[in-house]
Amino acid sequence: MTHHVYLVPGFFGFANLGDFRYFGHVRDVLAARCADLGLDVALHAVQTHPTSSLPRRAGHLLETIAATAGGDDGPIHLLGHSSGGLDVRLVASPGVRLETALDAERFAARFRTVVTVAAPHHGAPLATLFTSLLGQRLLHVISLATIYVLRFGSVPLSVGLGLAGALARAGHRGAMHPALLDQLFGELLGDFTADRRDAIERFFVDVRGDQSLLPQLAPESMEVFNATTRDRPGVRYGCIVTRARPPGFAGVLAAGLDPQAQATHAIYLALHRLAGRGRRRHITLTAPQADALRRAYGRVPGWRSNDGLVPTLSQVWGEVIDAVEADHLDVIGHFGDPTHVPPHFDWLTSGSRFGRGRFDALWTAVARYLAGGEVAIGERVRLPRARSLGGTG
C-alpha cells in the first residue's frame, strides 16, 4: 500500500520556482529512510503561493491531494515547514471550510499524521515587520537571496553586507531606504540568465498581488487560529523544534574568517533580534513536551529563543519528534556541506553547527514517526546529536 506524503513549504516557498528545490534534500533522505523501514511512500512537494492566506494555501493543498491521491485509498501524511505547518493543521481540521469547492472530509479518514517543522503555531513577531510596504520589499530581497544561494552557493559580499545593514535598521521608522532594497534586489537578479530573470520577475509580480498570509502569522492572529482550528481525532500530531545559537562571540568565531560567512552571520544576528522581540507570551507545555525540550536543550527555552525566524516555543504542537540546535533553514537541508552531492549551501550562518549527521538523524526520526514509531528523543538513531544549550535565551 502506498503512503502519500505531502511536503508543504512556508513563506520561503519562493524557492519553489523552476528547478529550485525547496525540499530537495529532505526528499532524498526521507525517501531512503522510509524505504529502509519498508514503507512504500509517494512524496509530493506542494507548489503553493508563498504569501497567500492560510485558507487559500490549505485549499490548494487539498486540491493537490485530490489530484494526486484520489486514485487509491492509501494513507495520507501531511508535513509542513514554517507556515506550511499551519496549512497542514488547517486542512486536517474537522469541518474546515477552505477556498476550494472540494470537501476535506472526503479524504479525512485517510489522514494518519500531521508533522510540523519549525512552524509558528503561536505566531512569529518577525511577520509583523513584513506587513508594511517597505517590509514586503525587504522580504522580497531576502527571498530572492534564498533562491540565489540555492543557485550559486552564496550571496555577493556587497549584498550580504547591505542586507545585514537593512535588517539592523528594520523596525525603526524611516530607517530602511527603499532605494537600497531595490538596488540589492537588482544586483541579485542581474546574475541570473535572461529567461530566469523573466520568470522570477513574473513570480514576484504575482506575489505582490496577495500578501494575506503575513498579518495572519502575528501572535495575536494565531490566538484566533488556534481557538478555531481543532486537531482531528485519530490523527497523530508531531513537531520538529529548532533553536539556533544565541548571538554572541562564539557565533562570530564559528563563522570563521570568510567575509561572506561573516556577512550572512550578521544577517542572522539581525533576524534573531527581530524574531525575539515583542511582549512575553505564556505558552502552556505538556509534561512530555517540556521533558523533550529539556533533554535537547538542557532546559526549557525562554520566549526570546528562536531559530532566526520563529520563536522556539511557538513551534511546539503535539508530540515532539525531535528538537535540534539549528536555524530555520538548516532543517530542510540549507546547511554548509558544499562537497556533498548534491551540495548543501548555508544561507543563514548561525554558527549552530548543524550538519549532515544531525540532518539524517532528524529525518530518520520523521520517517519512523510516519511509520507509526514511538517518540523517544535521543534514542531513535545511532547518529550524532546536537550538543545541549544552556540558558533560557
mmCIF file of C-alpha atoms in Angstrom:
data_model
loop_
_atom_site.group_PDB
_atom_site.id
_atom_site.type_symbol
_atom_site.label_atom_id
_atom_site.label_comp_id
_atom_site.label_asym_id
_atom_site.label_seq_id
_atom_site.Cartn_x
_atom_site.Cartn_y
_atom_site.Cartn_z
ATOM 1 C CA MET A 1 0.000 0.000 0.000
ATOM 2 C CA THR A 2 1.337 3.418 -0.971
ATOM 3 C CA HIS A 3 1.548 6.113 1.707
ATOM 4 C CA HIS A 4 1.132 9.614 0.284
ATOM 5 C CA VAL A 5 3.349 12.217 1.991
ATOM 6 C CA TYR A 6 2.710 15.901 1.213
ATOM 7 C CA LEU A 7 5.581 18.348 1.762
ATOM 8 C CA VAL A 8 4.260 21.886 2.176
ATOM 9 C CA PRO A 9 6.641 24.896 2.137
ATOM 10 C CA GLY A 10 6.384 28.051 4.197
ATOM 11 C CA PHE A 11 6.566 31.639 3.006
ATOM 12 C CA PHE A 12 10.128 30.895 1.944
ATOM 13 C CA GLY A 13 8.417 28.734 -0.668
ATOM 14 C CA PHE A 14 9.703 31.383 -3.056
ATOM 15 C CA ALA A 15 12.333 28.746 -3.818
ATOM 16 C CA ASN A 16 9.625 26.656 -5.499
ATOM 17 C CA LEU A 17 10.390 28.229 -8.850
ATOM 18 C CA GLY A 18 11.503 26.277 -11.885
ATOM 19 C CA ASP A 19 14.203 23.801 -10.858
ATOM 20 C CA PHE A 20 14.801 25.333 -7.416
ATOM 21 C CA ARG A 21 14.009 22.580 -4.927
ATOM 22 C CA TYR A 22 12.796 23.766 -1.526
ATOM 23 C CA PHE A 23 12.522 20.206 -0.178
ATOM 24 C CA GLY A 24 15.184 18.648 -2.426
ATOM 25 C CA HIS A 25 17.488 17.366 0.328
ATOM 26 C CA VAL A 26 14.550 16.361 2.527
ATOM 27 C CA ARG A 27 13.020 14.252 -0.244
ATOM 28 C CA ASP A 28 16.257 12.351 -0.838
ATOM 29 C CA VAL A 29 16.764 11.421 2.824
ATOM 30 C CA LEU A 30 13.117 10.850 3.703
ATOM 31 C CA ALA A 31 12.563 8.554 0.707
ATOM 32 C CA ALA A 32 15.635 6.490 1.617
ATOM 33 C CA ARG A 33 14.724 6.192 5.296
ATOM 34 C CA CYS A 34 11.117 5.226 4.547
ATOM 35 C CA ALA A 35 12.398 2.551 2.164
ATOM 36 C CA ASP A 36 14.691 1.252 4.924
ATOM 37 C CA LEU A 37 11.608 0.895 7.131
ATOM 38 C CA GLY A 38 9.704 -0.947 4.393
ATOM 39 C CA LEU A 39 7.309 1.966 3.960
ATOM 40 C CA ASP A 40 6.201 2.475 0.357
ATOM 41 C CA VAL A 41 5.816 6.245 0.002
ATOM 42 C CA ALA A 42 4.929 8.688 -2.727
ATOM 43 C CA LEU A 43 6.406 12.091 -1.845
ATOM 44 C CA HIS A 44 4.532 15.108 -3.196
ATOM 45 C CA ALA A 45 6.155 18.565 -2.998
ATOM 46 C CA VAL A 46 3.268 21.032 -2.969
ATOM 47 C CA GLN A 47 3.716 24.112 -5.168
ATOM 48 C CA THR A 48 1.902 26.771 -3.198
ATOM 49 C CA HIS A 49 1.579 30.550 -3.316
ATOM 50 C CA PRO A 50 4.058 31.753 -0.675
ATOM 51 C CA THR A 51 2.165 34.689 0.835
ATOM 52 C CA SER A 52 -1.489 33.820 0.192
ATOM 53 C CA SER A 53 -3.906 33.467 3.102
ATOM 54 C CA LEU A 54 -3.893 30.281 5.136
ATOM 55 C CA PRO A 55 -7.352 29.194 3.839
ATOM 56 C CA ARG A 56 -6.224 29.712 0.235
ATOM 57 C CA ARG A 57 -2.970 27.841 0.786
ATOM 58 C CA ALA A 58 -4.770 25.000 2.574
ATOM 59 C CA GLY A 59 -7.344 24.879 -0.212
ATOM 60 C CA HIS A 60 -4.562 24.497 -2.754
ATOM 61 C CA LEU A 61 -3.084 21.693 -0.645
ATOM 62 C CA LEU A 62 -6.437 19.914 -0.659
ATOM 63 C CA GLU A 63 -6.675 20.278 -4.447
ATOM 64 C CA THR A 64 -3.177 18.786 -4.762
ATOM 65 C CA ILE A 65 -4.212 15.841 -2.586
ATOM 66 C CA ALA A 66 -7.300 15.265 -4.737
ATOM 67 C CA ALA A 67 -5.238 15.377 -7.930
ATOM 68 C CA THR A 68 -2.504 13.001 -6.730
ATOM 69 C CA ALA A 69 -4.073 10.638 -4.187
ATOM 70 C CA GLY A 70 -7.640 10.390 -5.463
ATOM 71 C CA GLY A 71 -6.979 7.197 -7.416
ATOM 72 C CA ASP A 72 -6.369 4.936 -4.409
ATOM 73 C CA ASP A 73 -7.174 4.662 -0.716
ATOM 74 C CA GLY A 74 -3.626 4.797 0.688
ATOM 75 C CA PRO A 75 -2.834 6.589 3.962
ATOM 76 C CA ILE A 76 -2.077 10.312 3.780
ATOM 77 C CA HIS A 77 0.609 12.120 5.788
ATOM 78 C CA LEU A 78 0.842 15.914 5.906
ATOM 79 C CA LEU A 79 4.180 17.605 6.592
ATOM 80 C CA GLY A 80 4.668 21.366 6.609
ATOM 81 C CA HIS A 81 7.706 23.553 7.168
ATOM 82 C CA SER A 82 7.294 27.006 8.723
ATOM 83 C CA SER A 83 3.855 28.431 7.804
ATOM 84 C CA GLY A 84 3.289 25.235 5.804
ATOM 85 C CA GLY A 85 2.790 23.629 9.214
ATOM 86 C CA LEU A 86 -0.287 25.807 9.671
ATOM 87 C CA ASP A 87 -1.584 24.778 6.242
ATOM 88 C CA VAL A 88 -1.455 21.098 7.169
ATOM 89 C CA ARG A 89 -3.157 21.683 10.520
ATOM 90 C CA LEU A 90 -5.907 23.675 8.827
ATOM 91 C CA VAL A 91 -6.648 21.173 6.072
ATOM 92 C CA ALA A 92 -6.913 18.388 8.689
ATOM 93 C CA SER A 93 -9.216 20.363 11.000
ATOM 94 C CA PRO A 94 -12.700 18.781 11.294
ATOM 95 C CA GLY A 95 -15.389 20.718 9.450
ATOM 96 C CA VAL A 96 -12.952 23.190 7.890
ATOM 97 C CA ARG A 97 -14.183 25.416 5.054
ATOM 98 C CA LEU A 98 -11.465 26.352 2.608
ATOM 99 C CA GLU A 99 -11.194 28.442 -0.552
ATOM 100 C CA THR A 100 -11.998 25.488 -2.794
ATOM 101 C CA ALA A 101 -15.077 23.587 -3.872
ATOM 102 C CA LEU A 102 -13.570 20.341 -2.547
ATOM 103 C CA ASP A 103 -14.620 18.870 0.795
ATOM 104 C CA ALA A 104 -11.711 17.927 3.068
ATOM 105 C CA GLU A 105 -13.855 15.263 4.743
ATOM 106 C CA ARG A 106 -13.643 13.232 1.555
ATOM 107 C CA PHE A 107 -10.007 12.484 2.422
ATOM 108 C CA ALA A 108 -10.102 12.886 6.211
ATOM 109 C CA ALA A 109 -10.440 9.197 7.011
ATOM 110 C CA ARG A 110 -7.088 8.611 5.267
ATOM 111 C CA PHE A 111 -5.134 11.192 7.276
ATOM 112 C CA ARG A 112 -2.617 9.458 9.533
ATOM 113 C CA THR A 113 -0.068 12.043 10.666
ATOM 114 C CA VAL A 114 0.362 15.815 10.705
ATOM 115 C CA VAL A 115 4.023 16.801 11.130
ATOM 116 C CA THR A 116 5.094 20.422 11.525
ATOM 117 C CA VAL A 117 8.685 21.616 11.172
ATOM 118 C CA ALA A 118 9.700 24.929 12.793
ATOM 119 C CA ALA A 119 6.121 26.162 12.412
ATOM 120 C CA PRO A 120 4.835 29.366 14.097
ATOM 121 C CA HIS A 121 1.878 27.802 15.953
ATOM 122 C CA HIS A 122 1.807 30.705 18.404
ATOM 123 C CA GLY A 123 2.883 33.335 15.922
ATOM 124 C CA ALA A 124 6.097 34.913 14.660
ATOM 125 C CA PRO A 125 6.792 38.528 15.679
ATOM 126 C CA LEU A 126 9.019 38.891 12.609
ATOM 127 C CA ALA A 127 5.968 38.512 10.341
ATOM 128 C CA THR A 128 4.650 41.874 11.550
ATOM 129 C CA LEU A 129 7.716 43.599 10.102
ATOM 130 C CA PHE A 130 6.942 42.261 6.632
ATOM 131 C CA THR A 131 3.375 43.634 6.522
ATOM 132 C CA SER A 132 4.448 47.198 5.691
ATOM 133 C CA LEU A 133 5.291 48.239 2.129
ATOM 134 C CA LEU A 134 8.982 48.521 2.983
ATOM 135 C CA GLY A 135 8.806 45.257 4.899
ATOM 136 C CA GLN A 136 7.394 43.499 1.852
ATOM 137 C CA ARG A 137 10.260 44.809 -0.269
ATOM 138 C CA LEU A 138 12.697 43.596 2.368
ATOM 139 C CA LEU A 139 11.065 40.153 2.316
ATOM 140 C CA HIS A 140 11.418 40.035 -1.460
ATOM 141 C CA VAL A 141 15.155 40.723 -1.178
ATOM 142 C CA ILE A 142 15.540 38.010 1.486
ATOM 143 C CA SER A 143 13.550 35.573 -0.626
ATOM 144 C CA LEU A 144 15.497 36.301 -3.807
ATOM 145 C CA ALA A 145 18.704 35.884 -1.796
ATOM 146 C CA THR A 146 17.464 32.436 -0.756
ATOM 147 C CA ILE A 147 16.953 31.479 -4.408
ATOM 148 C CA TYR A 148 20.356 32.957 -5.226
ATOM 149 C CA VAL A 149 22.095 30.803 -2.598
ATOM 150 C CA LEU A 150 20.403 27.680 -3.963
ATOM 151 C CA ARG A 151 21.695 28.564 -7.429
ATOM 152 C CA PHE A 152 25.173 29.986 -6.744
ATOM 153 C CA GLY A 153 26.114 28.833 -3.221
ATOM 154 C CA SER A 154 26.387 32.251 -1.541
ATOM 155 C CA VAL A 155 25.260 35.834 -1.984
ATOM 156 C CA PRO A 156 27.723 38.514 -3.139
ATOM 157 C CA LEU A 157 29.522 40.166 -0.241
ATOM 158 C CA SER A 158 28.108 43.584 -1.110
ATOM 159 C CA VAL A 159 24.563 42.209 -0.983
ATOM 160 C CA GLY A 160 25.193 40.362 2.275
ATOM 161 C CA LEU A 161 26.509 43.500 3.954
ATOM 162 C CA GLY A 162 23.724 45.667 2.524
ATOM 163 C CA LEU A 163 21.026 43.242 3.611
ATOM 164 C CA ALA A 164 22.545 42.912 7.085
ATOM 165 C CA GLY A 165 22.511 46.705 7.389
ATOM 166 C CA ALA A 166 18.897 46.949 6.203
ATOM 167 C CA LEU A 167 17.801 44.331 8.722
ATOM 168 C CA ALA A 168 19.744 46.009 11.518
ATOM 169 C CA ARG A 169 17.762 49.194 10.841
ATOM 170 C CA ALA A 170 14.451 47.375 10.390
ATOM 171 C CA GLY A 171 11.802 48.169 12.949
ATOM 172 C CA HIS A 172 12.896 51.802 13.222
ATOM 173 C CA ARG A 173 10.544 54.120 11.344
ATOM 174 C CA GLY A 174 12.193 55.690 8.342
ATOM 175 C CA ALA A 175 15.436 53.794 8.853
ATOM 176 C CA MET A 176 15.141 51.496 5.822
ATOM 177 C CA HIS A 177 15.742 53.067 2.427
ATOM 178 C CA PRO A 178 13.637 51.714 -0.464
ATOM 179 C CA ALA A 179 16.337 52.659 -2.975
ATOM 180 C CA LEU A 180 18.828 50.403 -1.169
ATOM 181 C CA LEU A 181 16.378 47.488 -1.154
ATOM 182 C CA ASP A 182 15.721 47.969 -4.869
ATOM 183 C CA GLN A 183 19.468 48.097 -5.511
ATOM 184 C CA LEU A 184 20.072 44.846 -3.629
ATOM 185 C CA PHE A 185 17.198 43.132 -5.461
ATOM 186 C CA GLY A 186 18.532 44.314 -8.828
ATOM 187 C CA GLU A 187 22.077 43.218 -8.049
ATOM 188 C CA LEU A 188 20.913 39.707 -7.202
ATOM 189 C CA LEU A 189 18.561 39.460 -10.163
ATOM 190 C CA GLY A 190 21.237 40.599 -12.598
ATOM 191 C CA ASP A 191 23.298 37.440 -12.119
ATOM 192 C CA PHE A 192 20.558 35.153 -13.451
ATOM 193 C CA THR A 193 20.041 34.360 -17.117
ATOM 194 C CA ALA A 194 17.538 36.449 -19.050
ATOM 195 C CA ASP A 195 14.929 33.669 -19.141
ATOM 196 C CA ARG A 196 15.274 33.002 -15.440
ATOM 197 C CA ARG A 197 15.118 36.728 -14.636
ATOM 198 C CA ASP A 198 11.847 36.979 -16.536
ATOM 199 C CA ALA A 199 10.406 34.004 -14.643
ATOM 200 C CA ILE A 200 11.496 35.424 -11.270
ATOM 201 C CA GLU A 201 10.121 38.894 -12.034
ATOM 202 C CA ARG A 202 6.757 37.439 -13.144
ATOM 203 C CA PHE A 203 6.654 35.405 -9.974
ATOM 204 C CA PHE A 204 7.227 38.414 -7.724
ATOM 205 C CA VAL A 205 4.627 40.475 -9.583
ATOM 206 C CA ASP A 206 2.143 37.702 -8.820
ATOM 207 C CA VAL A 207 3.255 37.532 -5.189
ATOM 208 C CA ARG A 208 2.781 41.281 -4.687
ATOM 209 C CA GLY A 209 -0.892 40.820 -5.562
ATOM 210 C CA ASP A 210 -1.607 38.703 -2.457
ATOM 211 C CA GLN A 211 0.147 39.356 0.866
ATOM 212 C CA SER A 212 -2.643 37.996 3.096
ATOM 213 C CA LEU A 213 -0.504 35.468 4.952
ATOM 214 C CA LEU A 214 1.845 37.796 6.810
ATOM 215 C CA PRO A 215 -0.640 39.514 9.174
ATOM 216 C CA GLN A 216 -2.157 36.082 9.873
ATOM 217 C CA LEU A 217 1.183 34.933 11.337
ATOM 218 C CA ALA A 218 1.242 37.641 14.020
ATOM 219 C CA PRO A 219 0.978 36.214 17.566
ATOM 220 C CA GLU A 220 -2.399 37.906 18.107
ATOM 221 C CA SER A 221 -3.810 36.393 14.917
ATOM 222 C CA MET A 222 -2.531 32.938 15.810
ATOM 223 C CA GLU A 223 -4.514 33.064 19.053
ATOM 224 C CA VAL A 224 -7.658 33.160 16.899
ATOM 225 C CA PHE A 225 -6.312 30.443 14.571
ATOM 226 C CA ASN A 226 -5.645 28.097 17.483
ATOM 227 C CA ALA A 227 -9.050 28.780 19.027
ATOM 228 C CA THR A 228 -10.832 27.785 15.808
ATOM 229 C CA THR A 229 -8.566 25.098 14.296
ATOM 230 C CA ARG A 230 -9.071 21.755 16.008
ATOM 231 C CA ASP A 231 -6.882 18.674 15.873
ATOM 232 C CA ARG A 232 -8.564 15.742 14.154
ATOM 233 C CA PRO A 233 -9.259 12.755 16.446
ATOM 234 C CA GLY A 234 -7.339 9.645 15.424
ATOM 235 C CA VAL A 235 -4.564 11.625 13.675
ATOM 236 C CA ARG A 236 -1.088 11.812 15.243
ATOM 237 C CA TYR A 237 0.349 15.322 15.544
ATOM 238 C CA GLY A 238 4.113 15.684 15.853
ATOM 239 C CA CYS A 239 6.579 18.563 15.579
ATOM 240 C CA ILE A 240 10.225 19.330 14.883
ATOM 241 C CA VAL A 241 11.521 22.145 17.099
ATOM 242 C CA THR A 242 14.527 24.327 16.284
ATOM 243 C CA ARG A 243 16.670 26.699 18.298
ATOM 244 C CA ALA A 244 19.672 28.439 16.765
ATOM 245 C CA ARG A 245 22.787 29.510 18.632
ATOM 246 C CA PRO A 246 22.046 32.722 20.567
ATOM 247 C CA PRO A 247 24.066 35.737 19.356
ATOM 248 C CA GLY A 248 27.484 36.048 20.925
ATOM 249 C CA PHE A 249 31.216 35.934 20.354
ATOM 250 C CA ALA A 250 31.149 32.144 19.901
ATOM 251 C CA GLY A 251 28.884 32.544 16.880
ATOM 252 C CA VAL A 252 31.236 35.086 15.317
ATOM 253 C CA LEU A 253 34.137 32.666 15.810
ATOM 254 C CA ALA A 254 32.104 29.806 14.314
ATOM 255 C CA ALA A 255 31.527 31.870 11.152
ATOM 256 C CA GLY A 256 35.318 31.867 10.649
ATOM 257 C CA LEU A 257 37.415 34.237 8.535
ATOM 258 C CA ASP A 258 35.309 34.047 5.377
ATOM 259 C CA PRO A 259 33.907 37.569 4.765
ATOM 260 C CA GLN A 260 30.771 36.187 3.129
ATOM 261 C CA ALA A 261 30.107 33.915 6.115
ATOM 262 C CA GLN A 262 30.542 36.876 8.447
ATOM 263 C CA ALA A 263 28.113 38.927 6.317
ATOM 264 C CA THR A 264 25.438 36.241 6.402
ATOM 265 C CA HIS A 265 26.108 35.794 10.125
ATOM 266 C CA ALA A 266 25.327 39.497 10.517
ATOM 267 C CA ILE A 267 22.052 38.866 8.646
ATOM 268 C CA TYR A 268 21.292 36.059 11.076
ATOM 269 C CA LEU A 269 22.053 38.257 14.109
ATOM 270 C CA ALA A 270 19.627 40.928 12.875
ATOM 271 C CA LEU A 271 16.910 38.357 12.133
ATOM 272 C CA HIS A 272 17.410 36.703 15.535
ATOM 273 C CA ARG A 273 16.957 40.051 17.277
ATOM 274 C CA LEU A 274 13.780 40.813 15.325
ATOM 275 C CA ALA A 275 12.378 37.292 15.806
ATOM 276 C CA GLY A 276 12.777 37.551 19.578
ATOM 277 C CA ARG A 277 11.101 40.887 20.085
ATOM 278 C CA GLY A 278 7.563 41.534 21.306
ATOM 279 C CA ARG A 279 5.871 41.010 24.615
ATOM 280 C CA ARG A 280 6.353 37.770 26.511
ATOM 281 C CA ARG A 281 3.582 35.260 25.875
ATOM 282 C CA HIS A 282 2.583 32.377 28.066
ATOM 283 C CA ILE A 283 2.613 29.057 26.234
ATOM 284 C CA THR A 284 1.453 26.011 28.147
ATOM 285 C CA LEU A 285 3.517 22.883 27.525
ATOM 286 C CA THR A 286 2.534 19.363 28.472
ATOM 287 C CA ALA A 287 4.929 17.454 30.723
ATOM 288 C CA PRO A 288 6.211 15.269 27.813
ATOM 289 C CA GLN A 289 6.774 18.363 25.649
ATOM 290 C CA ALA A 290 8.726 20.131 28.390
ATOM 291 C CA ASP A 291 10.771 16.988 29.074
ATOM 292 C CA ALA A 292 11.659 16.672 25.392
ATOM 293 C CA LEU A 293 12.911 20.273 25.284
ATOM 294 C CA ARG A 294 14.965 19.783 28.451
ATOM 295 C CA ARG A 295 16.617 16.688 27.009
ATOM 296 C CA ALA A 296 17.527 18.575 23.840
ATOM 297 C CA TYR A 297 18.497 21.985 25.245
ATOM 298 C CA GLY A 298 19.295 21.427 28.903
ATOM 299 C CA ARG A 299 16.249 23.435 29.975
ATOM 300 C CA VAL A 300 13.021 24.750 28.503
ATOM 301 C CA PRO A 301 13.941 27.720 26.259
ATOM 302 C CA GLY A 302 12.647 31.188 27.002
ATOM 303 C CA TRP A 303 10.233 33.092 24.754
ATOM 304 C CA ARG A 304 13.010 35.057 23.044
ATOM 305 C CA SER A 305 14.849 31.896 21.951
ATOM 306 C CA ASN A 306 14.332 31.360 18.228
ATOM 307 C CA ASP A 307 15.793 29.904 15.038
ATOM 308 C CA GLY A 308 16.322 33.236 13.304
ATOM 309 C CA LEU A 309 12.704 33.478 12.154
ATOM 310 C CA VAL A 310 10.323 31.682 14.546
ATOM 311 C CA PRO A 311 10.383 31.556 18.372
ATOM 312 C CA THR A 312 11.299 28.083 19.606
ATOM 313 C CA LEU A 313 8.340 27.740 21.984
ATOM 314 C CA SER A 314 5.990 28.809 19.193
ATOM 315 C CA GLN A 315 6.956 25.658 17.288
ATOM 316 C CA VAL A 316 5.634 23.127 19.807
ATOM 317 C CA TRP A 317 2.433 21.338 18.769
ATOM 318 C CA GLY A 318 1.656 17.702 19.569
ATOM 319 C CA GLU A 319 4.431 15.204 20.226
ATOM 320 C CA VAL A 320 7.991 16.493 19.987
ATOM 321 C CA ILE A 321 9.545 14.209 17.377
ATOM 322 C CA ASP A 322 12.901 15.940 17.624
ATOM 323 C CA ALA A 323 14.356 19.186 18.971
ATOM 324 C CA VAL A 324 17.626 20.395 17.476
ATOM 325 C CA GLU A 325 20.116 23.231 17.584
ATOM 326 C CA ALA A 326 19.626 24.621 14.099
ATOM 327 C CA ASP A 327 18.384 27.670 12.264
ATOM 328 C CA HIS A 328 15.122 27.869 10.352
ATOM 329 C CA LEU A 329 16.545 26.672 7.021
ATOM 330 C CA ASP A 330 19.123 24.157 8.334
ATOM 331 C CA VAL A 331 16.414 21.574 8.978
ATOM 332 C CA ILE A 332 15.320 21.478 5.329
ATOM 333 C CA GLY A 333 18.896 20.976 4.151
ATOM 334 C CA HIS A 334 20.281 24.503 3.799
ATOM 335 C CA PHE A 335 23.363 23.988 5.975
ATOM 336 C CA GLY A 336 27.002 24.073 4.919
ATOM 337 C CA ASP A 337 28.199 20.916 3.146
ATOM 338 C CA PRO A 338 29.267 22.029 -0.348
ATOM 339 C CA THR A 339 31.160 18.808 -1.143
ATOM 340 C CA HIS A 340 28.103 16.612 -0.756
ATOM 341 C CA VAL A 341 26.289 15.507 -3.945
ATOM 342 C CA PRO A 342 24.017 17.390 -4.317
ATOM 343 C CA PRO A 343 25.707 20.192 -2.328
ATOM 344 C CA HIS A 344 24.229 21.826 0.781
ATOM 345 C CA PHE A 345 24.601 25.605 0.944
ATOM 346 C CA ASP A 346 24.249 27.505 4.207
ATOM 347 C CA TRP A 347 22.100 30.600 3.754
ATOM 348 C CA LEU A 348 21.828 31.711 7.405
ATOM 349 C CA THR A 349 25.259 31.369 9.029
ATOM 350 C CA SER A 350 24.036 30.973 12.593
ATOM 351 C CA GLY A 351 27.027 29.020 13.923
ATOM 352 C CA SER A 352 24.707 26.265 15.192
ATOM 353 C CA ARG A 353 26.951 23.521 13.774
ATOM 354 C CA PHE A 354 24.012 21.611 12.361
ATOM 355 C CA GLY A 355 25.417 19.139 9.844
ATOM 356 C CA ARG A 356 24.776 16.105 7.688
ATOM 357 C CA GLY A 357 24.719 13.586 10.527
ATOM 358 C CA ARG A 358 22.151 15.538 12.525
ATOM 359 C CA PHE A 359 20.084 16.160 9.394
ATOM 360 C CA ASP A 360 19.949 12.420 8.681
ATOM 361 C CA ALA A 361 19.029 11.706 12.309
ATOM 362 C CA LEU A 362 16.189 14.217 12.250
ATOM 363 C CA TRP A 363 14.587 12.916 9.063
ATOM 364 C CA THR A 364 15.095 9.306 10.142
ATOM 365 C CA ALA A 365 13.044 10.215 13.215
ATOM 366 C CA VAL A 366 10.356 11.696 10.980
ATOM 367 C CA ALA A 367 10.300 8.557 8.812
ATOM 368 C CA ARG A 368 9.823 6.411 11.903
ATOM 369 C CA TYR A 369 7.033 8.686 13.082
ATOM 370 C CA LEU A 370 5.247 8.315 9.739
ATOM 371 C CA ALA A 371 5.628 4.557 10.074
ATOM 372 C CA GLY A 372 3.950 4.639 13.475
ATOM 373 C CA GLY A 373 7.056 4.568 15.664
ATOM 374 C CA GLU A 374 7.138 5.920 19.188
ATOM 375 C CA VAL A 375 8.736 9.221 20.123
ATOM 376 C CA ALA A 376 11.890 8.853 22.264
ATOM 377 C CA ILE A 377 14.206 11.850 21.936
ATOM 378 C CA GLY A 378 17.837 10.821 21.561
ATOM 379 C CA GLU A 379 17.158 7.072 21.317
ATOM 380 C CA ARG A 380 15.886 6.631 17.790
ATOM 381 C CA VAL A 381 19.080 6.596 15.756
ATOM 382 C CA ARG A 382 22.811 5.970 16.158
ATOM 383 C CA LEU A 383 23.848 9.289 14.638
ATOM 384 C CA PRO A 384 25.460 12.380 16.228
ATOM 385 C CA ARG A 385 23.248 14.515 18.425
ATOM 386 C CA ALA A 386 23.331 18.287 18.653
ATOM 387 C CA ARG A 387 25.003 19.478 21.840
ATOM 388 C CA SER A 388 22.774 20.776 24.620
ATOM 389 C CA LEU A 389 22.240 24.504 25.007
ATOM 390 C CA GLY A 390 22.447 26.359 28.269
ATOM 391 C CA GLY A 391 20.490 29.459 29.220
ATOM 392 C CA THR A 392 16.964 30.496 28.501
ATOM 393 C CA GLY A 393 17.731 32.738 25.521
#
